[in-house]
Short mmCIF file of C-alpha atoms in Angstrom, two decimals:
data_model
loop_
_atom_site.label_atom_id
_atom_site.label_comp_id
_atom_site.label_asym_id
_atom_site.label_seq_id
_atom_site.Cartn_x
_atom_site.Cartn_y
_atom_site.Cartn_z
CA UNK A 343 14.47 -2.78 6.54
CA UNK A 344 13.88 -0.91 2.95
CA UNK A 345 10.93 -1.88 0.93
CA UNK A 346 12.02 -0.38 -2.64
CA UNK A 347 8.34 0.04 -3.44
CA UNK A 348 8.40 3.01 -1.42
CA UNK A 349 10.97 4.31 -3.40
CA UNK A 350 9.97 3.45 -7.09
CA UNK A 351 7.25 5.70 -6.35
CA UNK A 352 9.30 8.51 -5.49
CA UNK A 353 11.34 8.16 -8.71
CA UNK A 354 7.79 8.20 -10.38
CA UNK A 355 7.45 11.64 -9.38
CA UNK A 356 10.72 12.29 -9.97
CA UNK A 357 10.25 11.50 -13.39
CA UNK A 358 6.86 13.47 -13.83
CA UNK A 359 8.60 16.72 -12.48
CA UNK A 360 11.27 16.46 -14.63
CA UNK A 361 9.15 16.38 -18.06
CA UNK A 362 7.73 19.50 -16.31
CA UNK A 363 10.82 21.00 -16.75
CA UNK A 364 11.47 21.13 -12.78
CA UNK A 365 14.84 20.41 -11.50
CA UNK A 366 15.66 18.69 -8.44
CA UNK A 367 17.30 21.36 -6.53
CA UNK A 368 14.28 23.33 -6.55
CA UNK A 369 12.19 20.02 -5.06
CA UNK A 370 11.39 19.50 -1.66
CA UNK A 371 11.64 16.21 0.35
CA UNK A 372 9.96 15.24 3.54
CA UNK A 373 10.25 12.05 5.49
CA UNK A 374 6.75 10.77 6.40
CA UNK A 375 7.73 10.99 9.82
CA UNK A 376 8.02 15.00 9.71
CA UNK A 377 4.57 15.61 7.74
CA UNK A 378 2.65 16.87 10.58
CA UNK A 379 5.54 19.11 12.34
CA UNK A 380 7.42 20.46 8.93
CA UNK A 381 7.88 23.73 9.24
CA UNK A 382 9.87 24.96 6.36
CA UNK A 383 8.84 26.80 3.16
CA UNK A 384 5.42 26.24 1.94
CA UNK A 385 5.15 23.64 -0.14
CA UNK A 386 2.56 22.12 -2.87
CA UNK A 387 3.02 17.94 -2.17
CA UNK A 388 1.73 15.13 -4.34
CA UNK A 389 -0.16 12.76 -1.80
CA UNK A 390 0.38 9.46 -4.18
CA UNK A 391 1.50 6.96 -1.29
CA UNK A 392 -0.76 4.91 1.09
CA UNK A 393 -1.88 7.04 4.73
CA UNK A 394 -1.41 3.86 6.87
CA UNK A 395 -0.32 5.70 10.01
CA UNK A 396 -2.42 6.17 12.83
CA UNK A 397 -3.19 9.96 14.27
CA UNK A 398 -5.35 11.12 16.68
CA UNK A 399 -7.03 13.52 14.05
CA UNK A 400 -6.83 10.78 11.11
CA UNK A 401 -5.60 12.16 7.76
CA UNK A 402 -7.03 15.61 9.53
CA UNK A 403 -3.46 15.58 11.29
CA UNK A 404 -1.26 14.11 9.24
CA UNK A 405 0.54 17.17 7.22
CA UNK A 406 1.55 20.66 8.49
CA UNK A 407 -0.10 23.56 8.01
CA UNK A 408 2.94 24.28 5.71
CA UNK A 409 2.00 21.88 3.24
CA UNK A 410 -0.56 21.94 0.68
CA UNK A 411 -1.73 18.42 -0.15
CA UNK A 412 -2.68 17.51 -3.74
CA UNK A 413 -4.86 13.82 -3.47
CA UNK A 414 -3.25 12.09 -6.60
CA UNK A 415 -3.74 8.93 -5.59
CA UNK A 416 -4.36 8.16 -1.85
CA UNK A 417 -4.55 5.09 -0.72
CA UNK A 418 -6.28 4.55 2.50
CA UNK A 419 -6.79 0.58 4.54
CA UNK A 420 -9.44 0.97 6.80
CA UNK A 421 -13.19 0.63 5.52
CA UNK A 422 -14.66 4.10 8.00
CA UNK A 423 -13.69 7.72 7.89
CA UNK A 424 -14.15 10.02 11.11
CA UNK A 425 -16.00 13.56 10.96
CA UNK A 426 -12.75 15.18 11.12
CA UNK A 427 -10.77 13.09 8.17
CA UNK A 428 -14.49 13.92 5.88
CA UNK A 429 -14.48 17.74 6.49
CA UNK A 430 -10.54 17.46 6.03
CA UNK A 431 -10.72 15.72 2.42
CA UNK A 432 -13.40 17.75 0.96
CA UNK A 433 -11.12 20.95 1.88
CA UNK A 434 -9.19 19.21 -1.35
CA UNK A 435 -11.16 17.97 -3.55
CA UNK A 436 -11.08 16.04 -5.97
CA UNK A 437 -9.97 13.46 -3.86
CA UNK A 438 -8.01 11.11 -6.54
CA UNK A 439 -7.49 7.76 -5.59
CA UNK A 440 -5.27 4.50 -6.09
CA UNK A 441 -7.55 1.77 -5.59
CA UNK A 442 -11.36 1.33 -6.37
CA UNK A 443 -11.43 0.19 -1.89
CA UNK A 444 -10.32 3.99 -0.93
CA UNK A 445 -12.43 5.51 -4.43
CA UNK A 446 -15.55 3.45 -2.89
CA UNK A 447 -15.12 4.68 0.80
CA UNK A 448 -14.84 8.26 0.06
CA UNK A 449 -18.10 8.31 -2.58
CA UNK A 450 -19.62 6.70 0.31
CA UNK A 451 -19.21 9.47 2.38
CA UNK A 452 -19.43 11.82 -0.71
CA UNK A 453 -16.58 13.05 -1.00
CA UNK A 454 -15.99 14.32 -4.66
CA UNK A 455 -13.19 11.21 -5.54
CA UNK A 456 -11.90 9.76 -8.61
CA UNK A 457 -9.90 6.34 -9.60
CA UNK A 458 -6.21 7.30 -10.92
CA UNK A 459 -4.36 4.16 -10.36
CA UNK A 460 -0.70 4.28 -9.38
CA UNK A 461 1.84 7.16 -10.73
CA UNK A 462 4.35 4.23 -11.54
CA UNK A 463 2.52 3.43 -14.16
CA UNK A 464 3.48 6.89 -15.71
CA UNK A 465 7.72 5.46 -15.95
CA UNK A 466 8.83 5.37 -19.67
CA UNK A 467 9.06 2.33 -21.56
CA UNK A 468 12.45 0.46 -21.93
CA UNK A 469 14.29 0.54 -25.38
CA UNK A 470 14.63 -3.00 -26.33
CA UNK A 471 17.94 -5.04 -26.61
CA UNK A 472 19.09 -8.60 -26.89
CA UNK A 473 20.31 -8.45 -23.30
CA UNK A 474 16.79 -8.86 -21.93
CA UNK A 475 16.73 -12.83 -21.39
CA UNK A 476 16.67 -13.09 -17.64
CA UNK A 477 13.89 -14.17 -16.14
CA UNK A 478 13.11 -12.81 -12.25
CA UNK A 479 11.13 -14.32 -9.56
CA UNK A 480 10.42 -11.33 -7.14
CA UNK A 481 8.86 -12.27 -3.39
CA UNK A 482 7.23 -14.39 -5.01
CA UNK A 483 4.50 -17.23 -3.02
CA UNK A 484 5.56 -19.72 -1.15
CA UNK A 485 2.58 -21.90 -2.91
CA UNK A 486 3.54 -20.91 -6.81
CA UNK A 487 7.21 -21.99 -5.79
CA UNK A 488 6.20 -25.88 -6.71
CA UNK A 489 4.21 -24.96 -10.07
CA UNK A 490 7.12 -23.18 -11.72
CA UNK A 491 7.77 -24.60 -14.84
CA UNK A 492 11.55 -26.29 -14.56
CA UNK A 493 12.64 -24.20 -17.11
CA UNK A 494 12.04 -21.20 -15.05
CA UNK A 495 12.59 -22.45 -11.44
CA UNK A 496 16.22 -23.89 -12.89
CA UNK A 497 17.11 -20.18 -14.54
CA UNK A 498 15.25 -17.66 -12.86
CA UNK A 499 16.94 -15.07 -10.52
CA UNK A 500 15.40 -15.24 -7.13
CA UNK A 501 15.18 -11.47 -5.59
CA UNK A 502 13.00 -9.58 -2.54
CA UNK A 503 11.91 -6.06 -3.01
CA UNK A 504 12.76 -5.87 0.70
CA UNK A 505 16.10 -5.28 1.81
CA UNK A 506 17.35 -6.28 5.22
CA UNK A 507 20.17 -3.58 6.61
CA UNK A 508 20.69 0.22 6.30
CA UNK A 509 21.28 1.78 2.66
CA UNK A 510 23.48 5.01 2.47
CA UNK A 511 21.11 5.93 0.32
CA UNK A 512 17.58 3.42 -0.41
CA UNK A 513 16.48 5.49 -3.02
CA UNK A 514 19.34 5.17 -5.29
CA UNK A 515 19.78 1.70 -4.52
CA UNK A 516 16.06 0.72 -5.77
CA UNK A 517 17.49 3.12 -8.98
CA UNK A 518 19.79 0.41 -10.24
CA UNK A 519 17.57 -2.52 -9.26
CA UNK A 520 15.06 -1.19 -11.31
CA UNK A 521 17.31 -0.53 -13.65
CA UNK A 522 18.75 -3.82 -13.63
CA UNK A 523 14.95 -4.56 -14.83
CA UNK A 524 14.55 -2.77 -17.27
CA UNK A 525 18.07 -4.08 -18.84
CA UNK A 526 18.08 -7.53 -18.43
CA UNK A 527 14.40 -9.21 -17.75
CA UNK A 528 12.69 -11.01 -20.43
CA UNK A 529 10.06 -12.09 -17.99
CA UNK A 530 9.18 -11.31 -14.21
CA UNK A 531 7.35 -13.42 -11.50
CA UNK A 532 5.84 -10.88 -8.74
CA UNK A 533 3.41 -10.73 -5.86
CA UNK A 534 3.73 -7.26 -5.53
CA UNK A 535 2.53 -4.04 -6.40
CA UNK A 536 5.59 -1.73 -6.77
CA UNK A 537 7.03 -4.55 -9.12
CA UNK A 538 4.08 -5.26 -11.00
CA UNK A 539 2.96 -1.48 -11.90
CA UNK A 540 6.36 -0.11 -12.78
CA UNK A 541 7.86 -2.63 -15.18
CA UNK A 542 4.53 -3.36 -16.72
CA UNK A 543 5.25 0.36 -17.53
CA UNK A 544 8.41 -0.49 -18.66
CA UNK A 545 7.44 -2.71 -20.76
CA UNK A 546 8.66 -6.02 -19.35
CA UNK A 547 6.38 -9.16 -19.72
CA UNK A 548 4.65 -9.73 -15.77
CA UNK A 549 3.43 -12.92 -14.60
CA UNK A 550 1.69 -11.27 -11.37
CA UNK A 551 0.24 -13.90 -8.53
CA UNK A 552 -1.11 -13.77 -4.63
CA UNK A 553 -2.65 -15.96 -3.13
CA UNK A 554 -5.10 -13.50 -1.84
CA UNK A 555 -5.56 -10.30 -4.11
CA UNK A 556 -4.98 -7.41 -1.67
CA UNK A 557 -7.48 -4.33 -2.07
CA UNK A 558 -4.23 -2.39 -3.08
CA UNK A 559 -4.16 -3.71 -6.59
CA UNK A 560 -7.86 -2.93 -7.55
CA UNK A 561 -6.86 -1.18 -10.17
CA UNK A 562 -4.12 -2.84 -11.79
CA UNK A 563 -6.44 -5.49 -13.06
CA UNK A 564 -7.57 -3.83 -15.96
CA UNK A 565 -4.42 -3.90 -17.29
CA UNK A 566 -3.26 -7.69 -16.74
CA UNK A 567 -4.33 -10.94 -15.02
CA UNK A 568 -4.05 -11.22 -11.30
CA UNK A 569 -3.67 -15.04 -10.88
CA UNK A 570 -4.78 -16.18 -6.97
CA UNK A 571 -4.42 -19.33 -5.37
CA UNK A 572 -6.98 -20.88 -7.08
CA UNK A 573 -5.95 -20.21 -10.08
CA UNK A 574 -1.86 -21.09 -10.09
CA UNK A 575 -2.60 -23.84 -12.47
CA UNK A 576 -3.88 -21.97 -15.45
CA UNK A 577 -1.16 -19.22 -15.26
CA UNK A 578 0.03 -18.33 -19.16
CA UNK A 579 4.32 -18.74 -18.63
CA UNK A 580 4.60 -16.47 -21.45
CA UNK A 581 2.35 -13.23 -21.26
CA UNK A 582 3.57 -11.24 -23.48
CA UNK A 583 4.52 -6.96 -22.30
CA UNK A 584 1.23 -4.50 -22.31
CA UNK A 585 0.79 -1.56 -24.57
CA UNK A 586 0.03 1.29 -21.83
CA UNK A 587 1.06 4.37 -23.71
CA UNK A 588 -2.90 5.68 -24.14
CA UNK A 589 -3.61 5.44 -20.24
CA UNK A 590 -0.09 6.41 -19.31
CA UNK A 591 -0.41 9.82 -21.47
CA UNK A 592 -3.99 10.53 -19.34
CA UNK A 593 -2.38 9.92 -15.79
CA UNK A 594 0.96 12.15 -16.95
CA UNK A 595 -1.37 14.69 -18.57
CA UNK A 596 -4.14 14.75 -15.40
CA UNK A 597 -0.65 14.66 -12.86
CA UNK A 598 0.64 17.91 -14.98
CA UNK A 599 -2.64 19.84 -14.59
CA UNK A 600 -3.34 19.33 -11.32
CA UNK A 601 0.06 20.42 -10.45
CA UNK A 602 -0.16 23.56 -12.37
CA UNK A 603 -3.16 23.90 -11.06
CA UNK A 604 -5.03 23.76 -14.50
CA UNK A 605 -8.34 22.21 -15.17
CA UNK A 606 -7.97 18.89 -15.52
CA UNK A 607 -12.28 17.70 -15.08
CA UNK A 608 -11.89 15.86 -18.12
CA UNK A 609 -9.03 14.06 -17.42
CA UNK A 610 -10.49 12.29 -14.58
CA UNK A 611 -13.33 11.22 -15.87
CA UNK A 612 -11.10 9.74 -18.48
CA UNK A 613 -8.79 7.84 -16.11
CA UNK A 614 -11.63 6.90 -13.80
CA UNK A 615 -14.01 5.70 -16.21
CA UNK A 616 -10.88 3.46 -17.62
CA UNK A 617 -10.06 1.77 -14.56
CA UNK A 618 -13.67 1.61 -12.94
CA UNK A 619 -14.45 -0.39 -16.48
CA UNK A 620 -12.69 -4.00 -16.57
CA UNK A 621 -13.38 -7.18 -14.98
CA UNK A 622 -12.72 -7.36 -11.13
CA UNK A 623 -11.36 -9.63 -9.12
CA UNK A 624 -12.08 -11.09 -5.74
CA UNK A 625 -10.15 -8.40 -2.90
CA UNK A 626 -9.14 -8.85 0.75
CA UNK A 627 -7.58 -6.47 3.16
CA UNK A 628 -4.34 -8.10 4.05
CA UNK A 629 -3.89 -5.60 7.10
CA UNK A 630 -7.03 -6.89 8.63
CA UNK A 631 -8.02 -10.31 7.44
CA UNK A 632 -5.56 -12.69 9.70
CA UNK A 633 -7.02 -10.55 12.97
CA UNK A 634 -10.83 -10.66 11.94
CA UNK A 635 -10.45 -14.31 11.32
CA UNK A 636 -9.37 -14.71 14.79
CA UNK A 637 -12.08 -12.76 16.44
CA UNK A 638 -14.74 -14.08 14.35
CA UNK A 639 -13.18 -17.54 15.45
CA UNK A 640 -12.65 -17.15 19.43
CA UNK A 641 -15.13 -14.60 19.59
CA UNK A 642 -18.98 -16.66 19.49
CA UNK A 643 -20.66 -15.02 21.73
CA UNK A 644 -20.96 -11.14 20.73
CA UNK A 645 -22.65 -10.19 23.82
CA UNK A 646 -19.74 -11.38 26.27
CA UNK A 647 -17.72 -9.36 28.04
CA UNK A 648 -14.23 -8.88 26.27
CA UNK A 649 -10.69 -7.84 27.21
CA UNK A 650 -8.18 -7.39 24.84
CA UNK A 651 -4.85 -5.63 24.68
CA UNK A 652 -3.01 -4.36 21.05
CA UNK A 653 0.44 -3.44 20.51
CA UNK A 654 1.36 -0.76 17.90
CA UNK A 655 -0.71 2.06 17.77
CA UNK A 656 -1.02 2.35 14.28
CA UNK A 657 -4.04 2.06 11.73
CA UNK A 658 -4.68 -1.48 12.05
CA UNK A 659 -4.81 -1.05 15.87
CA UNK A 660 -8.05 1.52 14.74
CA UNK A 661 -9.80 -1.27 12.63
CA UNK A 662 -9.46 -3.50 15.38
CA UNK A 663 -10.68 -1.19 17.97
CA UNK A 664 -13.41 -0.20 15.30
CA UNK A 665 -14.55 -3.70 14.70
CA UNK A 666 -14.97 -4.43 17.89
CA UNK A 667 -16.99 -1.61 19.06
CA UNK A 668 -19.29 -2.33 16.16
CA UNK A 669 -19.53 -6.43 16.60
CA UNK A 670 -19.09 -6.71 20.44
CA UNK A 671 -21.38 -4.50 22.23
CA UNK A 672 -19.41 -5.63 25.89
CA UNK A 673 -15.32 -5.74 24.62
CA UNK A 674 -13.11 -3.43 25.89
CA UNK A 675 -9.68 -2.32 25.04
CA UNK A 676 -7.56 -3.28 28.35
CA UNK A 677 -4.01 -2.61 27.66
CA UNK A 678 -2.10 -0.69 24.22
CA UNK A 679 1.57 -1.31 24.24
CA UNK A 680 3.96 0.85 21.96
CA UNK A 681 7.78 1.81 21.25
CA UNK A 682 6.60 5.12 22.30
CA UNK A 683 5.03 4.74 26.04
CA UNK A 684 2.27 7.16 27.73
CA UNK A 685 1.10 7.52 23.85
CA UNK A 686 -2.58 7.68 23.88
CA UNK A 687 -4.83 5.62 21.63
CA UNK A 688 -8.64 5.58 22.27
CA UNK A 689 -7.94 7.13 25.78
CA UNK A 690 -5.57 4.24 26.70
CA UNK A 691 -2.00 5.15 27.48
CA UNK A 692 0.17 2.94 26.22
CA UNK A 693 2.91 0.80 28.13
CA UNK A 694 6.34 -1.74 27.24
CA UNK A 695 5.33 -4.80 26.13
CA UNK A 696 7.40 -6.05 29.06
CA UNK A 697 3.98 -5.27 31.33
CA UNK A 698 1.91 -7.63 29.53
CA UNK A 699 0.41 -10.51 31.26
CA UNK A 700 1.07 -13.92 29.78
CA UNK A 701 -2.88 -14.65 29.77
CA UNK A 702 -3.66 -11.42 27.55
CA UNK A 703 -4.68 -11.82 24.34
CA UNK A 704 -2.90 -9.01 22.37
CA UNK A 705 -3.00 -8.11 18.55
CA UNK A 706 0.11 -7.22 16.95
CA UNK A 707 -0.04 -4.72 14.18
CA UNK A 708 3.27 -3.65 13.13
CA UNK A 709 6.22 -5.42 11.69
CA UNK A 710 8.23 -3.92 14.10
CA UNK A 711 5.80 -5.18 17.16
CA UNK A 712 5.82 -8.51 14.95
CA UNK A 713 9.56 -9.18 14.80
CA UNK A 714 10.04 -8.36 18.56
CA UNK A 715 7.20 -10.59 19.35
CA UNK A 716 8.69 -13.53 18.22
CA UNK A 717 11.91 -12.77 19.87
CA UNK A 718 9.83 -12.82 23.10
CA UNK A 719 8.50 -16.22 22.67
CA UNK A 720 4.80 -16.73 20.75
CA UNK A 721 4.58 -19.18 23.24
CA UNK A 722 5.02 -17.34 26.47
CA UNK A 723 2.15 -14.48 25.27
CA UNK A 724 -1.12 -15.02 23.64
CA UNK A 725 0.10 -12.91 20.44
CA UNK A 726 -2.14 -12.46 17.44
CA UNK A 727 -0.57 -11.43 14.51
CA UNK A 728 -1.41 -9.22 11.64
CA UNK A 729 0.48 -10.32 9.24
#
């Protein structure tokens, strides 16, 4: 599965290299996967992509001692920080930031942090052409499906940002889709982020609508409407494309400096004071907000004693461990199940899924643990899902 999100925001920093004059044989790139254990040349790395893995040491352990991170604009889920993921940030700051969520939780635990928004927003806008008069509906809600307008439901193109199957090469491919953008749309339809941000950039008109506004996109509202569920019927079917160049040239300018490793104080106070300034809309924590519900549901009695078993160690399965440590003084964490067995989380090793006990009541956390889950049978397990 290849969510070409991922990859827009590589071609962002593509992009801002290249108008440094930096070629791409004399870039670097490193697979998340290999962050902690690369072990080639010393390297300076933009950290401008969300740390939703889980390790042991938190963000303390997530890159190599080979890599230099520079905090563009971290994202980060959970709402806590541990000792070791505090002492690690400060090492680097400023700490810039995505979201307002992760620019909140680090001034909470002062940390020196600004608000940058997303690097996508720093793509070039299109040229303009006649051939732009296709409108696209990307992943977008099941619930805005019915208040299209005909006109658009009956001519729109109907695409996902996530692509089923291998690529030969998922960076390129998201290249031409984007592309195909930036030719062709007179209009998109989006729910998500790595749509929204980069052809807003581009200068394409952007309808964007959720019918919960994830914590990811707080932010993004400065520069255009975020429409939720509740407000589907008073979405404008003809917005027209936003002017971006001013805040564009701050984030490029601020990327540059801190790069060079020039000073670049001014800079973000200018981008944070933008983005901190505009009216805000109502967030949610899409990672977490299906499994709270549940506990807070099945759950009445916060002094009972508690068993409960996750599968995928990743960060979600730390929130949940987290929130229950904090709301139910008698829970404990019975059983982790993983890909990867004997892994520890929390001093739990974790086991196959094909141990688990039909009567268990285990929260799934990964898409992965989610799509293997249902081929098991929902109803055979007591499976809580996080998504």
């Amino acid at each position: 599965m290849n969510n070409l999100g991922d990859h827009i925001q590589i071609l962002a920093i593509d992009n801002l290299y290249a108008n440094m004059g930096i070629n791409k044989d004399k870039l670097v790139y490193i697979n998340m996967e290999d962050l902690a254990t690369y072990n080639g040349a010393r390297v300076k790395l933009p950290v401008a992509f969300p740390l939703l893995r889980y390790n042991e040491n938190g963000i303390a352990g997530m890159f190599s001692d080979k890599i230099e991170p520079v905090f563009i604009a971290l994202t980060i889920a959970k709402w806590f920080l541990e000792k070791e993921e505090v002492t690690y940030l400060k090492r680097y700051e400023p700490i810039g930031c995505r979201d307002e969520h992760t620019y909140q939780l680090l001034c909470k635990y002062e940390i020196d942090a600004y608000l940058n928004g997303c690097l996508t927003i720093t793509l070039p806008q299109r040229q303009i052409t006649p051939n732009q008069n296709k409108i696209y509906c990307i992943d977008i809600p099941e619930k805005l499906k019915d208040k299209l307008p005909t006109k658009v439901r009956e001519n729109a193109i109907f695409l996902s940002n996530i692509v089923d199957g291998s690529l030969d090469n998922a960076t390129k491919f998201a290249l031409h889709r984007y592309q195909e953008y930036q030719d062709n749309a007179s209009l998109i339809i989006t729910s998500l982020l790595h749509i929204s941000s980069p052809c807003t950039a581009y200068g394409i008109p952007i309808i964007l609508a959720r019918d919960l506004i994830s914590y990811r996109f707080s932010w993004l509202d400065k520069l255009l409407p975020i429409y939720s569920e509740n407000d589907y019927d008073t979405i404008d079917w003809n917005p027209k494309s936003i002017d971006v160049e001013k805040i564009r040239k701050i984030v490029t300018e601020l990327y540059v400096r801190r790069m060079e490793g020039n000073d670049f104080f001014a800079l973000k106070g200018q981008v944070s004071e933008y983005y901190l300034d505009r009216k805000k809309s109502e967030y949610f924590n899409e990672h977490f907000i299906k499994i709270r519900a549940y506990i807070d549901e099945k759950f009445l009695d916060k002094n009972e004693s508690i068993e409960y078993s996750i599968w995928g160690i990743t960060q979600v399965a730390e929130m949940i461990k987290k929130y229950m440590d904090e709301n139910y003084c008698n829970s404990k964490l019975a059983n982790v199940y993983d890909k990867i067995t004997g892994k520890s989380f929390k001093g739990v090793l974790a086991k196959n899924i094909l141990e688990a006990k039909n009567d268990e009541v285990i929260f799934v956390t990964s898409a992965g643990a989610i799509k293997q889950a249902n081929m098991l049978g929902k109803d055979k397990y007591n499976f809580v899902y996080a998504y």
